[in-house]
Every structure is written in C-alpha cells, then in structure tokens.
PDB file of C-alpha atoms in Angstrom:
ATOM      1  CA  MET A  10     187.094 -51.147  83.906  1.00 72.00           C
ATOM      2  CA  PRO A  11     187.037 -53.531  86.641  1.00 79.00           C
ATOM      3  CA  ILE A  12     189.777 -53.216  89.297  1.00 85.00           C
ATOM      4  CA  ASP A  13     192.117 -55.931  88.791  1.00 84.00           C
ATOM      5  CA  ARG A  14     192.991 -58.028  91.849  1.00 85.00           C
ATOM      6  CA  VAL A  15     196.650 -57.784  91.133  1.00 90.00           C
ATOM      7  CA  HIS A  16     196.560 -54.550  92.947  1.00 90.00           C
ATOM      8  CA  ILE A  17     196.135 -56.401  96.278  1.00 93.00           C
ATOM      9  CA  GLY A  18     199.335 -55.534  98.366  1.00 92.00           C
ATOM     10  CA  ARG A  19     199.890 -52.402  96.444  1.00 93.00           C
ATOM     11  CA  GLU A  20     201.053 -49.570  99.093  1.00 91.00           C
ATOM     12  CA  THR A  21     198.442 -46.429  98.676  1.00 88.00           C
ATOM     13  CA  GLY A  22     200.514 -44.177 100.531  1.00 83.00           C
ATOM     14  CA  THR A  23     202.568 -43.261 103.807  1.00 88.00           C
ATOM     15  CA  ARG A  24     201.688 -40.301 105.932  1.00 88.00           C
ATOM     16  CA  THR A  25     203.167 -38.925 109.113  1.00 89.00           C
ATOM     17  CA  LEU A  26     201.465 -36.762 111.569  1.00 91.00           C
ATOM     18  CA  LEU A  27     202.503 -34.902 114.743  1.00 93.00           C
ATOM     19  CA  VAL A  28     199.604 -35.228 116.938  1.00 94.00           C
ATOM     20  CA  SER A  29     198.877 -31.878 118.655  1.00 96.00           C
ATOM     21  CA  ARG A  30     196.440 -31.093 121.344  1.00 97.00           C
ATOM     22  CA  SER A  31     194.636 -28.441 119.343  1.00 96.00           C
ATOM     23  CA  ARG A  32     194.120 -30.979 116.563  1.00 94.00           C
ATOM     24  CA  LEU A  33     192.702 -33.533 119.109  1.00 96.00           C
ATOM     25  CA  ARG A  34     190.241 -31.103 120.566  1.00 96.00           C
ATOM     26  CA  LEU A  35     189.100 -30.016 117.238  1.00 94.00           C
ATOM     27  CA  PHE A  36     188.563 -33.545 116.200  1.00 94.00           C
ATOM     28  CA  ALA A  37     186.891 -34.466 119.524  1.00 94.00           C
ATOM     29  CA  LYS A  38     184.564 -31.538 119.075  1.00 94.00           C
ATOM     30  CA  ALA A  39     183.639 -32.528 115.519  1.00 93.00           C
ATOM     31  CA  THR A  40     182.967 -36.129 116.259  1.00 92.00           C
ATOM     32  CA  GLY A  41     180.859 -35.101 119.437  1.00 93.00           C
ATOM     33  CA  GLN A  42     183.094 -36.396 122.166  1.00 92.00           C
ATOM     34  CA  THR A  43     181.871 -35.242 125.457  1.00 93.00           C
ATOM     35  CA  ASP A  44     184.296 -36.888 127.963  1.00 96.00           C
ATOM     36  CA  PRO A  45     186.584 -34.187 128.980  1.00 97.00           C
ATOM     37  CA  VAL A  46     189.656 -36.475 129.008  1.00 97.00           C
ATOM     38  CA  TYR A  47     189.898 -35.884 125.130  1.00 96.00           C
ATOM     39  CA  THR A  48     189.787 -32.143 125.459  1.00 96.00           C
ATOM     40  CA  ASP A  49     191.026 -31.217 128.973  1.00 97.00           C
ATOM     41  CA  PHE A  50     194.575 -31.848 129.868  1.00 97.00           C
ATOM     42  CA  ASP A  51     193.931 -32.060 133.624  1.00 98.00           C
ATOM     43  CA  ALA A  52     191.071 -34.562 133.087  1.00 98.00           C
ATOM     44  CA  ALA A  53     193.233 -36.580 130.917  1.00 98.00           C
ATOM     45  CA  ARG A  54     196.100 -36.521 133.485  1.00 98.00           C
ATOM     46  CA  ALA A  55     193.462 -37.398 136.330  1.00 98.00           C
ATOM     47  CA  ALA A  56     192.450 -40.388 134.261  1.00 98.00           C
ATOM     48  CA  GLY A  57     195.877 -41.687 134.206  1.00 97.00           C
ATOM     49  CA  HIS A  58     197.072 -40.387 130.698  1.00 97.00           C
ATOM     50  CA  PRO A  59     200.299 -38.422 130.131  1.00 97.00           C
ATOM     51  CA  ASP A  60     198.403 -36.046 127.775  1.00 98.00           C
ATOM     52  CA  LEU A  61     195.224 -35.877 125.780  1.00 98.00           C
ATOM     53  CA  PRO A  62     194.670 -39.352 124.214  1.00 97.00           C
ATOM     54  CA  VAL A  63     193.660 -39.729 120.544  1.00 95.00           C
ATOM     55  CA  PRO A  64     189.947 -40.222 120.272  1.00 91.00           C
ATOM     56  CA  PRO A  65     188.950 -43.645 118.860  1.00 83.00           C
ATOM     57  CA  THR A  66     188.357 -42.774 115.215  1.00 87.00           C
ATOM     58  CA  PHE A  67     191.081 -40.255 114.772  1.00 91.00           C
ATOM     59  CA  PHE A  68     193.150 -42.933 113.114  1.00 88.00           C
ATOM     60  CA  PHE A  69     190.716 -42.616 109.962  1.00 83.00           C
ATOM     61  CA  ALA A  70     191.995 -38.901 109.790  1.00 78.00           C
ATOM     62  CA  VAL A  71     195.604 -39.526 109.790  1.00 77.00           C
ATOM     63  CA  SER A  72     195.259 -41.498 106.615  1.00 74.00           C
ATOM     64  CA  LEU A  73     193.733 -38.297 105.007  1.00 77.00           C
ATOM     65  CA  GLU A  74     196.902 -36.307 105.804  1.00 77.00           C
ATOM     66  CA  THR A  75     198.210 -35.386 102.162  1.00 74.00           C
ATOM     67  CA  ALA A  76     197.365 -32.873  99.737  1.00 75.00           C
ATOM     68  CA  ASP A  77     195.329 -35.259  97.869  1.00 82.00           C
ATOM     69  CA  PRO A  78     194.395 -38.342  99.875  1.00 82.00           C
ATOM     70  CA  PHE A  79     192.431 -40.027  96.820  1.00 86.00           C
ATOM     71  CA  THR A  80     195.230 -40.026  94.381  1.00 87.00           C
ATOM     72  CA  TRP A  81     195.569 -43.867  94.786  1.00 89.00           C
ATOM     73  CA  LEU A  82     191.944 -44.324  93.620  1.00 90.00           C
ATOM     74  CA  THR A  83     192.305 -42.073  90.684  1.00 90.00           C
ATOM     75  CA  ASP A  84     195.591 -43.932  89.760  1.00 90.00           C
ATOM     76  CA  LEU A  85     193.521 -47.004  89.482  1.00 90.00           C
ATOM     77  CA  GLY A  86     191.156 -45.153  86.941  1.00 89.00           C
ATOM     78  CA  VAL A  87     188.446 -44.717  89.623  1.00 91.00           C
ATOM     79  CA  ASP A  88     185.966 -41.685  88.887  1.00 91.00           C
ATOM     80  CA  LEU A  89     185.846 -40.333  92.550  1.00 92.00           C
ATOM     81  CA  ARG A  90     182.100 -39.147  91.734  1.00 94.00           C
ATOM     82  CA  THR A  91     181.384 -42.956  92.020  1.00 93.00           C
ATOM     83  CA  VAL A  92     182.914 -43.576  95.346  1.00 94.00           C
ATOM     84  CA  LEU A  93     181.153 -44.158  98.555  1.00 92.00           C
ATOM     85  CA  HIS A  94     182.820 -44.963 102.058  1.00 91.00           C
ATOM     86  CA  GLY A  95     181.589 -48.546 102.763  1.00 89.00           C
ATOM     87  CA  GLU A  96     182.843 -49.409 106.061  1.00 93.00           C
ATOM     88  CA  GLN A  97     185.519 -48.637 108.680  1.00 93.00           C
ATOM     89  CA  GLU A  98     186.820 -50.792 111.601  1.00 94.00           C
ATOM     90  CA  PHE A  99     189.830 -50.342 114.011  1.00 95.00           C
ATOM     91  CA  VAL A 100     192.017 -52.645 115.813  1.00 96.00           C
ATOM     92  CA  TYR A 101     193.712 -50.961 118.757  1.00 96.00           C
ATOM     93  CA  HIS A 102     197.064 -51.765 120.002  1.00 97.00           C
ATOM     94  CA  ARG A 103     198.014 -49.099 122.483  1.00 96.00           C
ATOM     95  CA  VAL A 104     196.767 -45.517 123.310  1.00 95.00           C
ATOM     96  CA  ALA A 105     198.432 -42.739 121.398  1.00 96.00           C
ATOM     97  CA  HIS A 106     198.503 -39.031 122.912  1.00 97.00           C
ATOM     98  CA  ALA A 107     199.257 -35.535 122.160  1.00 97.00           C
ATOM     99  CA  GLY A 108     202.857 -35.343 121.158  1.00 96.00           C
ATOM    100  CA  ASP A 109     202.979 -38.680 119.636  1.00 95.00           C
ATOM    101  CA  GLU A 110     204.395 -38.691 115.939  1.00 95.00           C
ATOM    102  CA  LEU A 111     202.175 -41.274 114.113  1.00 93.00           C
ATOM    103  CA  THR A 112     203.020 -42.694 110.725  1.00 92.00           C
ATOM    104  CA  ALA A 113     200.075 -44.544 108.642  1.00 92.00           C
ATOM    105  CA  THR A 114     200.942 -46.750 105.880  1.00 92.00           C
ATOM    106  CA  ALA A 115     198.047 -48.077 103.776  1.00 92.00           C
ATOM    107  CA  ARG A 116     197.840 -51.066 101.650  1.00 95.00           C
ATOM    108  CA  ILE A 117     195.049 -52.518  99.344  1.00 96.00           C
ATOM    109  CA  THR A 118     194.240 -55.906 100.979  1.00 96.00           C
ATOM    110  CA  ASP A 119     191.011 -56.987  99.080  1.00 96.00           C
ATOM    111  CA  VAL A 120     189.257 -56.168  95.680  1.00 94.00           C
ATOM    112  CA  TYR A 121     185.912 -57.800  95.019  1.00 94.00           C
ATOM    113  CA  ALA A 122     182.554 -57.045  93.231  1.00 91.00           C
ATOM    114  CA  LYS A 123     178.908 -57.638  93.927  1.00 91.00           C
ATOM    115  CA  ARG A 124     175.588 -57.401  91.843  1.00 88.00           C
ATOM    116  CA  GLY A 125     177.478 -58.640  88.614  1.00 85.00           C
ATOM    117  CA  GLY A 126     180.275 -55.989  88.851  1.00 83.00           C
ATOM    118  CA  ALA A 127     177.892 -52.921  89.274  1.00 89.00           C
ATOM    119  CA  LEU A 128     179.544 -52.745  92.706  1.00 92.00           C
ATOM    120  CA  GLU A 129     183.285 -52.891  93.520  1.00 94.00           C
ATOM    121  CA  PHE A 130     184.879 -52.975  96.762  1.00 96.00           C
ATOM    122  CA  LEU A 131     188.429 -52.108  97.524  1.00 95.00           C
ATOM    123  CA  VAL A 132     189.680 -52.834 101.101  1.00 96.00           C
ATOM    124  CA  THR A 133     192.667 -50.990 102.650  1.00 94.00           C
ATOM    125  CA  THR A 134     194.444 -51.723 105.756  1.00 95.00           C
ATOM    126  CA  THR A 135     196.264 -48.767 107.233  1.00 93.00           C
ATOM    127  CA  THR A 136     198.782 -49.606 109.771  1.00 95.00           C
ATOM    128  CA  ILE A 137     199.646 -46.783 112.228  1.00 95.00           C
ATOM    129  CA  THR A 138     202.945 -46.837 114.122  1.00 95.00           C
ATOM    130  CA  GLY A 139     204.668 -44.536 116.619  1.00 93.00           C
ATOM    131  CA  ARG A 140     207.691 -42.831 116.538  1.00 87.00           C
ATOM    132  CA  HIS A 141     209.887 -45.936 116.999  1.00 89.00           C
ATOM    133  CA  GLY A 142     207.825 -48.291 115.007  1.00 92.00           C
ATOM    134  CA  GLN A 143     205.567 -49.660 117.595  1.00 94.00           C
ATOM    135  CA  PRO A 144     202.226 -50.708 116.568  1.00 96.00           C
ATOM    136  CA  VAL A 145     199.507 -48.357 117.672  1.00 96.00           C
ATOM    137  CA  ALA A 146     196.412 -49.300 115.520  1.00 96.00           C
ATOM    138  CA  ASP A 147     195.042 -50.833 112.309  1.00 96.00           C
ATOM    139  CA  ALA A 148     192.342 -48.954 110.512  1.00 94.00           C
ATOM    140  CA  ILE A 149     190.589 -51.192 108.031  1.00 95.00           C
ATOM    141  CA  GLY A 150     188.255 -49.526 105.537  1.00 93.00           C
ATOM    142  CA  THR A 151     186.242 -50.440 102.676  1.00 95.00           C
ATOM    143  CA  THR A 152     185.492 -48.245  99.703  1.00 94.00           C
ATOM    144  CA  ALA A 153     182.647 -48.942  97.551  1.00 95.00           C
ATOM    145  CA  ILE A 154     182.761 -47.935  93.716  1.00 95.00           C
ATOM    146  CA  ARG A 155     179.427 -47.798  91.822  1.00 93.00           C
ATOM    147  CA  ARG A 156     179.906 -48.826  88.214  1.00 85.00           C
ATOM    148  CA  PRO A 157     177.799 -47.664  85.308  1.00 73.00           C
ATOM    149  CA  ALA A 158     175.753 -50.201  83.480  1.00 66.00           C
ATOM    150  CA  GLU A 159     178.067 -50.277  80.383  1.00 55.00           C
ATOM    151  CA  VAL A 160     181.123 -51.462  82.321  1.00 54.00           C
ATOM    152  CA  THR A 161     179.309 -54.472  83.915  1.00 48.00           C
ATOM    153  CA  ALA A 162     177.347 -55.479  80.613  1.00 50.00           C
TER     154      ALA A 162
END
C-alpha cells in the first residue's frame, strides 16, 4: 500500500547521545578520516578545538541511537527488505565536540513516488541540537522503497 502524504510532519523519533572521544575515534576510523584532528586530542587543540570535533557525517549515526532505529518505517507498513538508503545531506550550524550532548529529532518532510509507484521516497529531516537547544546540524535523508508490481498495478 502506498504511503500517504498525511504522514508529512510526523515525528519519527528523538534520540539523545553524549558524544565521547572513543566513539568519535571509532567513527573517524570506520569512515576513513585521516586528519589527526578527529582522533588526537592534542592535534584537535592545536587546530583550535576545545576537544575532538565531530566528523562531518557523524550526525547520521546519532539518528540510529535506539534499540530499533527503523520502527518508524515498520509502523508505516514498510517491509524493511525493500528499503534502500537513497540520499543524505547535511546542513551545519556549528561544530560539535567530544563531551557535547546531542539530541536528534527526526520528522518526515516529504513523501513522493516515481515510476508509477514502483519506487516510493520518504524524506526525513533530523534536527540535531546541543544541550541548551542550540542548533548544531540538520541531516536530510531520503529512503527509497521498492514496491512489488502488484502494489503498483
């Protein structure tokens, strides 16, 4: 069944994460960051940071900080076997660092279909804020859903 546009504006979850140096180092290694500013405290300080800065795509990981980060999709009746990560973009407002507590609140901001409904797209915007509600970044993600022929017929 196609996803109704009535879900636009629906919150898909809020997660809070205390950013640690070890988590940042692991993420930097996993994503191939070679700049020591992301892994070495002294290099970060020498570059003018109070602590290790958050690597550029780390904010995508914040949105996954829950026991089941895809519940919102299954609640919409989406079979997770048909889901593809379509696109991701970030809008940065300020640099976050180790020791920051970040809160990510995600909302569905668009629903549309292509190829006669064979592909549906869900766009979510995740707003990441710091401890006192100051904006840190926005992560805009597009999830593609392949629909079987019988659904689109």
